[in-house]
Short mmCIF file of C-alpha atoms in Angstrom, two decimals:
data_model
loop_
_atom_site.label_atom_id
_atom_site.label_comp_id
_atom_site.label_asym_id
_atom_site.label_seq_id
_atom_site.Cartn_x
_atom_site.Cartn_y
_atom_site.Cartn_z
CA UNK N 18 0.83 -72.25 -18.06
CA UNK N 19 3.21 -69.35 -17.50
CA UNK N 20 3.17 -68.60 -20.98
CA UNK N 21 -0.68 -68.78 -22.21
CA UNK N 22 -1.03 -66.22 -18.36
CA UNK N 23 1.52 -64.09 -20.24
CA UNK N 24 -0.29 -63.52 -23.49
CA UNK N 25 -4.07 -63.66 -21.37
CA UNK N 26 -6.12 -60.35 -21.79
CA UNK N 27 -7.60 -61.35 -18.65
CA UNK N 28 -6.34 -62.96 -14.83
CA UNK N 29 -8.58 -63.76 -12.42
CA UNK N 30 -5.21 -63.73 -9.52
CA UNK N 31 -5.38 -65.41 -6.37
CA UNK N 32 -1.85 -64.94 -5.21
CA UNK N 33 0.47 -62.47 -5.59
CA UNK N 34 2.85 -60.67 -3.78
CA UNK N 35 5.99 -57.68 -4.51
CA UNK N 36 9.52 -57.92 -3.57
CA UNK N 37 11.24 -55.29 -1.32
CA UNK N 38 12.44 -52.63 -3.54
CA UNK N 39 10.28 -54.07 -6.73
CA UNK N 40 8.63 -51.82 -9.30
CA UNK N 41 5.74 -54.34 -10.08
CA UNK N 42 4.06 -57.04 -8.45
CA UNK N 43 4.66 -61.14 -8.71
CA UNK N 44 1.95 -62.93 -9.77
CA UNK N 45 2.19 -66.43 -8.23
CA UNK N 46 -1.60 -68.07 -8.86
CA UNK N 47 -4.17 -66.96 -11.26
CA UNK N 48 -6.39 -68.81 -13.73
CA UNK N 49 -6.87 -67.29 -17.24
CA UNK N 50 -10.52 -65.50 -17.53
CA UNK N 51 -12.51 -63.50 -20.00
CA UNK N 52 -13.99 -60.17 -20.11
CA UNK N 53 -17.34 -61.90 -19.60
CA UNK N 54 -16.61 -63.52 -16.32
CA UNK N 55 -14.07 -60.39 -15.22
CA UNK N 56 -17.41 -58.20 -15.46
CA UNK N 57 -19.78 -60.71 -13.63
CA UNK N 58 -16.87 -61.07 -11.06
CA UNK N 59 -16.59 -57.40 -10.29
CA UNK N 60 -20.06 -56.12 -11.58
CA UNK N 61 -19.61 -53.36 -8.40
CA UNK N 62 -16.46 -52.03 -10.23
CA UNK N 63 -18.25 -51.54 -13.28
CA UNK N 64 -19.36 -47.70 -14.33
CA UNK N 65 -19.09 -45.29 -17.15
CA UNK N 66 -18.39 -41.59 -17.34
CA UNK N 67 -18.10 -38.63 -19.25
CA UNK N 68 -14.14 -37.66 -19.43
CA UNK N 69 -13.34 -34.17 -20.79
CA UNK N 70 -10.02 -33.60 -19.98
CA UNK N 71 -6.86 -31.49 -21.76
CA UNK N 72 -4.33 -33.89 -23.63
CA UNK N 73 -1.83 -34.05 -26.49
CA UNK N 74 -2.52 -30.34 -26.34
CA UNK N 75 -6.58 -30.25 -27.00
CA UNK N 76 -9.49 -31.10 -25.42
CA UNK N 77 -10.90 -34.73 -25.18
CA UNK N 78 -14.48 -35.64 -24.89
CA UNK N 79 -15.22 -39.31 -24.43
CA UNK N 80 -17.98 -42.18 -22.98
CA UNK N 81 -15.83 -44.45 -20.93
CA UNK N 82 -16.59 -47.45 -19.50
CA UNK N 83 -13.80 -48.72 -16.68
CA UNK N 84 -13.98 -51.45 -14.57
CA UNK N 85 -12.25 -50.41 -11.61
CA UNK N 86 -9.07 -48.43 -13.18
CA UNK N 87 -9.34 -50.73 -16.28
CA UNK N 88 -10.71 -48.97 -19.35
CA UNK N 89 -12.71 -51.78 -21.29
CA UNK N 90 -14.38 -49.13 -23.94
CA UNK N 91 -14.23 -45.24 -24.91
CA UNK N 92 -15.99 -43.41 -28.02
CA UNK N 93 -15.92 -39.51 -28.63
CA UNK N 94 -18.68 -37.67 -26.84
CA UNK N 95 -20.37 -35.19 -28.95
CA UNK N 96 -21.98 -32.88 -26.66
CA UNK N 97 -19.92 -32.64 -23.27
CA UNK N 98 -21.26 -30.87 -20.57
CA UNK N 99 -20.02 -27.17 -21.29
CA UNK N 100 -18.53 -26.88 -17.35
CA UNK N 101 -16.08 -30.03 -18.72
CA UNK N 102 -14.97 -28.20 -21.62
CA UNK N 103 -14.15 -24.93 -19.82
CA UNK N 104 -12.06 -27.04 -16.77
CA UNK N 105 -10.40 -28.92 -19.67
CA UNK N 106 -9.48 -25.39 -21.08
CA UNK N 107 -8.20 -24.02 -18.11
CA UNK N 108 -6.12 -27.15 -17.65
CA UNK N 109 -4.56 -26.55 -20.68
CA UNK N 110 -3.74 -22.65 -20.57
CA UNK N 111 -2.43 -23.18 -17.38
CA UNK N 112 -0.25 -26.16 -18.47
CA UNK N 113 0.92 -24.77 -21.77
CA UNK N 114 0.31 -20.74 -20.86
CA UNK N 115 -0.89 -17.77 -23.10
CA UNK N 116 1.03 -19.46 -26.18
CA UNK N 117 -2.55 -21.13 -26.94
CA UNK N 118 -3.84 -18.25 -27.33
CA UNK N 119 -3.42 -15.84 -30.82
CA UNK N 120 -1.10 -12.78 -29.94
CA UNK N 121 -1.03 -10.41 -32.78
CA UNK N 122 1.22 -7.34 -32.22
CA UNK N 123 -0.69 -5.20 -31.18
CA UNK N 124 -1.76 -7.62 -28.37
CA UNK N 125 1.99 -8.37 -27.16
CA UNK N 126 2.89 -4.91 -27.49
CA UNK N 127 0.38 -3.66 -24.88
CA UNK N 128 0.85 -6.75 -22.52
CA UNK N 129 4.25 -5.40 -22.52
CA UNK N 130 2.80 -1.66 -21.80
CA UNK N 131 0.97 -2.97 -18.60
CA UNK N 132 3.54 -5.35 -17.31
CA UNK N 133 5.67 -2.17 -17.55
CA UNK N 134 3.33 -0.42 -15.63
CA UNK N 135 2.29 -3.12 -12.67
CA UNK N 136 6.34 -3.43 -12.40
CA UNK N 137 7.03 0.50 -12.05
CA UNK N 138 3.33 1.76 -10.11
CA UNK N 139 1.67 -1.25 -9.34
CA UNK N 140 -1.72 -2.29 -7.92
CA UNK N 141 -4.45 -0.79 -9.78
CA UNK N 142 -2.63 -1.84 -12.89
CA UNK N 143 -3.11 -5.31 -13.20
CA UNK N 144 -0.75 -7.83 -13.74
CA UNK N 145 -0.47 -9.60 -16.94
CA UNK N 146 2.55 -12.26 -16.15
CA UNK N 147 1.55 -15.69 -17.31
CA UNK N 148 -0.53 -16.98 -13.98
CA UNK N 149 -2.57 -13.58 -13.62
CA UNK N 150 -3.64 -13.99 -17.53
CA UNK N 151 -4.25 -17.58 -16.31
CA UNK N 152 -7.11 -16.42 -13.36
CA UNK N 153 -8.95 -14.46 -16.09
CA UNK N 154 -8.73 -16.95 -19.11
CA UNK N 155 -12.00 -18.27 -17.70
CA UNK N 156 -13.89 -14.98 -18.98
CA UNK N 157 -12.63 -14.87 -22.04
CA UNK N 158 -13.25 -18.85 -22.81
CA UNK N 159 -16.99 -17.79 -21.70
CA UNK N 160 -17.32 -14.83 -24.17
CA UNK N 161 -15.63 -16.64 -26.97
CA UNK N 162 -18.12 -20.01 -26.42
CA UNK N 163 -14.46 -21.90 -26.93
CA UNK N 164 -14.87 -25.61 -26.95
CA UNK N 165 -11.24 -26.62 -27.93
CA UNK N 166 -8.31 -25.45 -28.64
CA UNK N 167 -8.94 -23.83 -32.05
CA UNK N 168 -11.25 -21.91 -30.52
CA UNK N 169 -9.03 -20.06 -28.20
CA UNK N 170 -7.98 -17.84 -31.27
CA UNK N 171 -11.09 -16.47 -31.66
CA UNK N 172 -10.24 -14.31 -27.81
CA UNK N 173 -9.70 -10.81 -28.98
CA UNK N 174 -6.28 -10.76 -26.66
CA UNK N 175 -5.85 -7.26 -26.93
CA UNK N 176 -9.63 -6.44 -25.72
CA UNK N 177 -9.17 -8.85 -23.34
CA UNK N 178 -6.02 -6.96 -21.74
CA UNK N 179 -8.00 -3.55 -21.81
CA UNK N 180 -11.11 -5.18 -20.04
CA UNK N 181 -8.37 -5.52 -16.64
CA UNK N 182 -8.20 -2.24 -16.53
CA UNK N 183 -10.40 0.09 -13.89
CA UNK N 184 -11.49 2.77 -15.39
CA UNK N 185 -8.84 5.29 -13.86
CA UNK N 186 -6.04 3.53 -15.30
CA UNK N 187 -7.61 3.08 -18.57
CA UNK N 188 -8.43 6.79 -18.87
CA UNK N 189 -4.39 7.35 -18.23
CA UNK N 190 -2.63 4.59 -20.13
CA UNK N 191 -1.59 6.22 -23.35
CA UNK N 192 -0.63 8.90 -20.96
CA UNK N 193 1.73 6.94 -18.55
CA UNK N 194 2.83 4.52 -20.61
CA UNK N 195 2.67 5.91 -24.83
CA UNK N 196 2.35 3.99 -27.61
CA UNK N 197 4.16 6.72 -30.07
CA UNK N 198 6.41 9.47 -28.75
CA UNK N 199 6.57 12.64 -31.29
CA UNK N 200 10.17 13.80 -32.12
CA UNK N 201 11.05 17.27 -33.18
CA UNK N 202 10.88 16.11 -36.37
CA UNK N 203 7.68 15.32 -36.37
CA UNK N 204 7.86 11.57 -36.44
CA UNK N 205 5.58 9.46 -34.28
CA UNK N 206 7.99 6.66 -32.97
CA UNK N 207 6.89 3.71 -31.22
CA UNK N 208 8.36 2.60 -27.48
CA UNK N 209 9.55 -0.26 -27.08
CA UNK N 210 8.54 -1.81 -23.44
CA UNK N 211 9.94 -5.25 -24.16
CA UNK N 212 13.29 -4.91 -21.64
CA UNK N 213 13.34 -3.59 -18.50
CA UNK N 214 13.22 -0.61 -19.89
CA UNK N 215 11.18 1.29 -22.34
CA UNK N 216 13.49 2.31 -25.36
CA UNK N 217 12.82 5.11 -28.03
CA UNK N 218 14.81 3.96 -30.91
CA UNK N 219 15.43 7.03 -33.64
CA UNK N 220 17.59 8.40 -36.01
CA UNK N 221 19.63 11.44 -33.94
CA UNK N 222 18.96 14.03 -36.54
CA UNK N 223 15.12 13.86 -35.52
CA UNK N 224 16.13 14.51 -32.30
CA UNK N 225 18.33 17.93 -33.29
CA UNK N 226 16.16 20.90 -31.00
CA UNK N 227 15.44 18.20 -27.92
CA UNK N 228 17.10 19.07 -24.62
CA UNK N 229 15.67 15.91 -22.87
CA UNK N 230 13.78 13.34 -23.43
CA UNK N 231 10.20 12.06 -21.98
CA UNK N 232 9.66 10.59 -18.70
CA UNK N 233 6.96 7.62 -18.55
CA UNK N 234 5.41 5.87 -15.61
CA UNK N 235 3.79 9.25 -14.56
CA UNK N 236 7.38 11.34 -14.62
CA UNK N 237 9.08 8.71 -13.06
CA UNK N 238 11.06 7.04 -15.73
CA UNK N 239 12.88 8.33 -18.36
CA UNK N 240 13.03 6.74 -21.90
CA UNK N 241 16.12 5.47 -23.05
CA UNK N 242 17.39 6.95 -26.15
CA UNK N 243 18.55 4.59 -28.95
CA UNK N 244 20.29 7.60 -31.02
CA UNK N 245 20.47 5.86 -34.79
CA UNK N 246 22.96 6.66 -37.81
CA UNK N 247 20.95 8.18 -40.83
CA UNK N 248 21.82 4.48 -42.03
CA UNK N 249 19.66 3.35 -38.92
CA UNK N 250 22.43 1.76 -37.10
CA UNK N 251 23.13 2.14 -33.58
CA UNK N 252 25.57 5.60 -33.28
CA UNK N 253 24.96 5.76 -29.28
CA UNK N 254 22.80 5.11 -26.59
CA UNK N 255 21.39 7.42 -23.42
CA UNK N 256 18.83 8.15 -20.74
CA UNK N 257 20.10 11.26 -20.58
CA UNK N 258 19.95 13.25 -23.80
CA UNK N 259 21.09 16.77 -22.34
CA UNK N 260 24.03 15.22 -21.33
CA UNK N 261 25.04 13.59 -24.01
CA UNK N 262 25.04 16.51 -26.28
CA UNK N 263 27.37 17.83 -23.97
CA UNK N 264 29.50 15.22 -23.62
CA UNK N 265 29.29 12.16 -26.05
CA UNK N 266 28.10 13.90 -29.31
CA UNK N 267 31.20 15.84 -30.13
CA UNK N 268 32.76 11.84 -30.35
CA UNK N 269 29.74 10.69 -32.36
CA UNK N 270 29.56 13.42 -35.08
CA UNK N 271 33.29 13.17 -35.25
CA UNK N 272 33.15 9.14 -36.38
CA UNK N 273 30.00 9.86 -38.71
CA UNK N 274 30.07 13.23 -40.77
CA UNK N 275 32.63 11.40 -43.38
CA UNK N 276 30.28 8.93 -43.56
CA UNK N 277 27.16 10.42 -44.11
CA UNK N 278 28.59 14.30 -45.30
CA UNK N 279 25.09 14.91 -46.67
CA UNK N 280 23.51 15.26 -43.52
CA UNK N 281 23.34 18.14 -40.96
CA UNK N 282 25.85 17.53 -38.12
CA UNK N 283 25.92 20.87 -35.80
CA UNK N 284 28.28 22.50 -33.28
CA UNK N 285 25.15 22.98 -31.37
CA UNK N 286 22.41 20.09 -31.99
CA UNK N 287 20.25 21.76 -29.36
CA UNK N 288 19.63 24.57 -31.58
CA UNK N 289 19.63 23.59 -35.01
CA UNK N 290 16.25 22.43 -36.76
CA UNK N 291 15.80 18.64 -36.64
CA UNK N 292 15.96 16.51 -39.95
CA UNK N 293 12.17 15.39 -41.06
CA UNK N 294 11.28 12.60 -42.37
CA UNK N 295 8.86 11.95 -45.78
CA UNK N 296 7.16 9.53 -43.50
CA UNK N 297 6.80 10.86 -39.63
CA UNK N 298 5.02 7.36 -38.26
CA UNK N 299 6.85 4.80 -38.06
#
């Protein structure tokens, strides 16, 4: 009957056909089987397989057994070929990116460094957007013997990033693109390279003595000054700190000496001694 074929595991169909424009097909004569006779019937259908493949976001390792595309019976597979695992990996970095992988800080901060650089000198400094990482996360699932996706956080990221460099432009990075610029203050402030471009965020009174700032990228690009209250709130911002003195800090020490009246606010910041701090790295 139509209804006992509905509920059947198994159909052994002799007829069937699909309507124009139909998702499925119509099943119009079949006799109800079992698995017994379905294997029998199609015994040339019948194999089993290691799968290893990336899903639900880790790998899977199982012994299936299909019969044609049908999948009669899996269980876990304990010791998958190695090859498997790595594909299975790949499959997985490349669908979900470098998220799977454990970025500290210091790891983002110098992707940020050499995606900087590739964007402002390019080739030999490598490229680090999410499909170049994705060519060389291979390597790293070799040295780090990963086998799922756990694993992945044992890649030293940061080492990793360093081992794209040729030698030339790792003997020059802290030189084109800095970690820390020192202020004439004496502070050792970090640059940010997150936006398009790289940012020195500090207080101005550090800055009191400095008639320009650096230029990164090999002297091609010049840091953009985020000049910061003694409160550490944005007061003004430049790429051009000799001109601002001249022009923009008469406005700026005009809104902010009643404010802060305990701190030194020149006629002439290029000459005065800058401010320093208890704690110079920051």
């Amino acid at each position: 009957s139509a209804l006992a074929g509905a509920r059947a595991e198994w159909l052994a169909v002799a007829v069937a056909d699909r309507p124009a424009g139909a998702a499925s097909a119509r099943v119009r004569q079949a006799v109800v089987i079992d698995e017994d006779v379905a294997r029998r019937a199609a015994a040339s259908l019948l194999h089993t397989a290691e799968e290893v493949v990336w899903r639900d976001g880790d790998v899977v390792a199982r012994r299936v057994e299909r019969l044609g595309a049908i999948e009669l019976a899996a269980r876990p597979l304990r010791d998958p070929d190695p090859k498997l695992v790595r594909a299975a990996l790949l499959d997985g970095l490349r669908a979900q990116g470098p998220a799977l992988l454990r970025w500290t800080d210091a790891a983002t901060a110098l992707r940020e460094r050499l995606a900087f650089l590739h964007r402002e000198l390019g080739e030999p400094w490598p490229a680090v957007d999410d499909a170049a990482l994705a060519e060389h996360a291979g390597t790293w699932i070799d040295a780090s013997r990963a086998r799922r996706r756990a694993d992945l956080a044992r890649i030293d990221v940061a080492s990793a990033l360093r081992g794209l460099l040729p030698w030339e432009c790792a003997a020059r990075l802290d030189e084109f693109a800095p970690e820390r610029v020192e202020v004439p203050s004496g502070s050792r402030v970090r640059v940010d390279y997150s936006g398009e471009r790289p940012v020195l965020a500090v207080k101005l009174q550090e800055l009191f003595g400095w008639d320009a700032a650096p230029r990164v990228a090999d002297g091609r690009v010049p840091l953009v000054v985020h000049l910061l209250s003694p409160a550490g709130r944005p007061a003004a911002v430049t790429s051009d700190l000799a001109s601002f003195w001249r022009e923009g800090y008469r406005a700026v020490r005009a809104e902010l000496r009643g404010r802060y009246p305990r701190h030194p606010w020149p006629d002439d910041p290029t000459q005065a001694p800058a401010t320093r701090r208890a704690n110079p790295r920051r």
